[in-house]
Amino acid sequence: MDLSTAARDVQIRAYAPYSNFRVGAALRTDKGKVFQGVNVENVAYPEGTCAEAGAIAAMIAGGDTRIVEVYVIADSSTPVPPCGGCRQKLAEFADGDVRVTMASKEGVELVMTVAELLPGAFGTSHLEGC
Ligand code: THU
């Protein structure tokens, strides 16, 4: 399945009544499966979750753990990069060279790798000796 289509298809189901900023995310795993997620907001604002986090949760629930490609689309005139927390979440399950395509609502795309989005990432090597 085309990740762009998967992200667009799911974006319309985003639950974003407070920001009105709908985000759709789709990722492909090393097993070839595609998982989707949307942002889910909450009246207690900090309780909301991002689209990328939703897609990762769906992937884990679906039994896969390694991401090989990511696509994110948002209600924005410019491509919206993942927030800091989502960069860290993606880095947990994706190698640094995995491509993250960010798309605007008009379809303008920006591609960056996970390592470009999160240089010097905190990782398992930092836990050595603990
Ligand atoms: N949002 C995402 O879903 N992904 C991001 O990486 C950036 C922000 C959502 C969170 C919130 O529901 C809305 O966009 C506005 O910040």
Coordinates of C-alpha atoms and ligand atoms in Angstrom, one line a residue:
M1 CA 0.0 0.0 0.0
D2 CA 1.2 3.5 -0.8
L3 CA 2.1 5.3 2.4
S4 CA 1.0 8.7 1.1
T5 CA -2.5 7.3 0.4
A6 CA -2.6 5.5 3.8
A7 CA -1.7 8.7 5.7
R8 CA -4.2 10.8 3.7
D9 CA -7.0 8.2 4.2
V10 CA -6.6 8.2 7.9
Q11 CA -6.0 11.9 8.4
I12 CA -9.7 12.6 7.9
R13 CA -10.4 10.5 11.0
A14 CA -8.1 12.6 13.3
Y15 CA -9.8 13.8 16.5
A16 CA -8.6 17.4 16.8
P17 CA -11.6 19.5 18.0
Y18 CA -9.3 21.9 20.0
S19 CA -6.5 22.7 17.6
N20 CA -8.4 21.8 14.4
F21 CA -5.0 20.6 13.2
R22 CA -5.6 17.2 11.8
V23 CA -2.5 14.9 11.4
G24 CA -2.4 11.5 9.7
A25 CA 0.6 9.2 9.9
A26 CA 1.4 6.0 8.2
L27 CA 4.4 3.7 8.6
R28 CA 5.7 0.6 6.8
T29 CA 7.5 -2.1 8.8
D30 CA 10.2 -4.5 7.9
K31 CA 7.5 -7.1 7.5
G32 CA 5.9 -5.0 4.8
K33 CA 2.8 -4.2 6.9
V34 CA 1.4 -0.6 7.0
F35 CA 0.0 0.9 10.2
Q36 CA -1.8 4.2 10.5
G37 CA -2.4 6.7 13.3
V38 CA -4.1 10.1 13.9
N39 CA -3.8 12.7 16.6
V40 CA -6.3 12.2 19.3
E41 CA -6.9 15.3 21.5
N42 CA -8.4 15.6 24.9
V43 CA -10.2 18.4 26.7
A44 CA -7.4 18.1 29.3
Y45 CA -4.9 19.3 26.6
P46 CA -1.7 17.5 27.7
E47 CA -3.5 14.2 27.4
G48 CA -3.6 14.4 23.6
T49 CA -1.5 12.0 21.5
C50 CA 0.2 12.6 18.2
A51 CA -0.5 10.8 14.9
E52 CA 3.0 9.3 14.9
A53 CA 2.5 7.9 18.4
G54 CA -0.8 6.3 17.3
A55 CA 0.8 4.6 14.3
I56 CA 3.6 3.3 16.5
A57 CA 1.0 2.0 19.0
A58 CA -0.9 0.2 16.2
M59 CA 2.4 -1.3 14.9
I60 CA 3.3 -2.7 18.3
A61 CA -0.3 -4.0 18.8
G62 CA 0.0 -5.6 15.4
G63 CA 3.1 -7.5 16.3
D64 CA 5.8 -5.6 14.4
T65 CA 8.7 -3.6 15.9
R66 CA 10.8 -2.2 13.1
I67 CA 9.9 0.8 10.9
V68 CA 11.4 1.2 7.5
E69 CA 9.4 4.2 6.1
V70 CA 7.2 7.0 7.5
Y71 CA 4.8 9.4 6.0
V72 CA 3.1 12.3 7.9
I73 CA 0.5 14.7 6.5
A74 CA -1.0 17.7 8.3
D75 CA -3.5 20.6 7.8
S76 CA -0.6 22.9 7.1
S77 CA 0.5 25.0 4.1
T78 CA 4.1 23.7 4.7
P79 CA 5.3 20.2 5.6
V80 CA 5.1 19.7 9.3
P81 CA 7.9 17.8 11.0
P82 CA 7.3 15.4 13.9
C83 CA 7.4 17.0 17.3
G84 CA 10.3 16.3 19.6
G85 CA 8.6 13.6 21.5
C86 CA 7.7 11.8 18.3
R87 CA 11.2 12.0 17.0
Q88 CA 12.4 10.1 20.1
K89 CA 9.5 7.6 19.7
L90 CA 10.4 7.0 16.0
A91 CA 14.1 6.6 16.9
E92 CA 13.2 3.8 19.2
F93 CA 11.9 1.7 16.3
A94 CA 13.6 3.0 13.2
D95 CA 17.3 3.1 12.1
G96 CA 18.8 6.5 11.5
D97 CA 18.6 6.2 7.7
V98 CA 14.8 5.6 7.7
R99 CA 13.1 8.3 5.6
V100 CA 10.4 10.4 7.1
T101 CA 8.3 12.2 4.4
M102 CA 6.3 15.2 5.7
A103 CA 3.6 16.6 3.5
S104 CA 1.6 19.8 3.5
K105 CA -2.2 19.7 2.7
E106 CA -1.4 20.7 -0.9
G107 CA 1.0 17.8 -1.2
V108 CA 4.3 19.6 -0.9
E109 CA 6.8 17.0 0.5
L110 CA 9.9 17.3 2.6
V111 CA 12.0 14.2 3.2
M112 CA 14.4 13.8 6.1
T113 CA 15.9 10.8 7.8
V114 CA 15.3 9.9 11.4
A115 CA 18.9 10.8 12.2
E116 CA 18.5 14.2 10.7
L117 CA 15.4 14.8 12.7
L118 CA 17.1 13.7 15.9
P119 CA 20.9 14.1 15.8
G120 CA 22.7 12.8 18.8
A121 CA 19.7 10.7 19.9
F122 CA 19.5 9.3 23.4
G123 CA 19.7 5.6 22.9
T124 CA 20.3 2.2 24.6
S125 CA 24.1 2.7 24.6
H126 CA 23.6 5.4 27.2
L127 CA 22.1 2.9 29.6
E128 CA 25.1 0.7 29.5
G129 CA 26.4 0.0 33.0
C130 CA 23.1 0.8 34.7
Ligands
THU1 N1 0.7 16.7 16.3 C1 0.9 15.5 15.8 O1 -0.1 14.7 15.7 N2 2.1 15.2 15.3 C2 3.2 16.0 15.4 O2 4.3 15.6 15.2 C3 3.0 17.4 15.6 C4 1.7 17.7 16.4 C5 -0.7 17.1 16.7 C6 -0.8 17.2 18.2 C7 -2.0 18.1 18.4 O3 -3.1 17.3 18.4 C8 -2.0 19.0 17.1 O4 -1.1 18.3 16.2 C9 -1.5 20.4 17.3 O5 -0.3 20.4 18.0

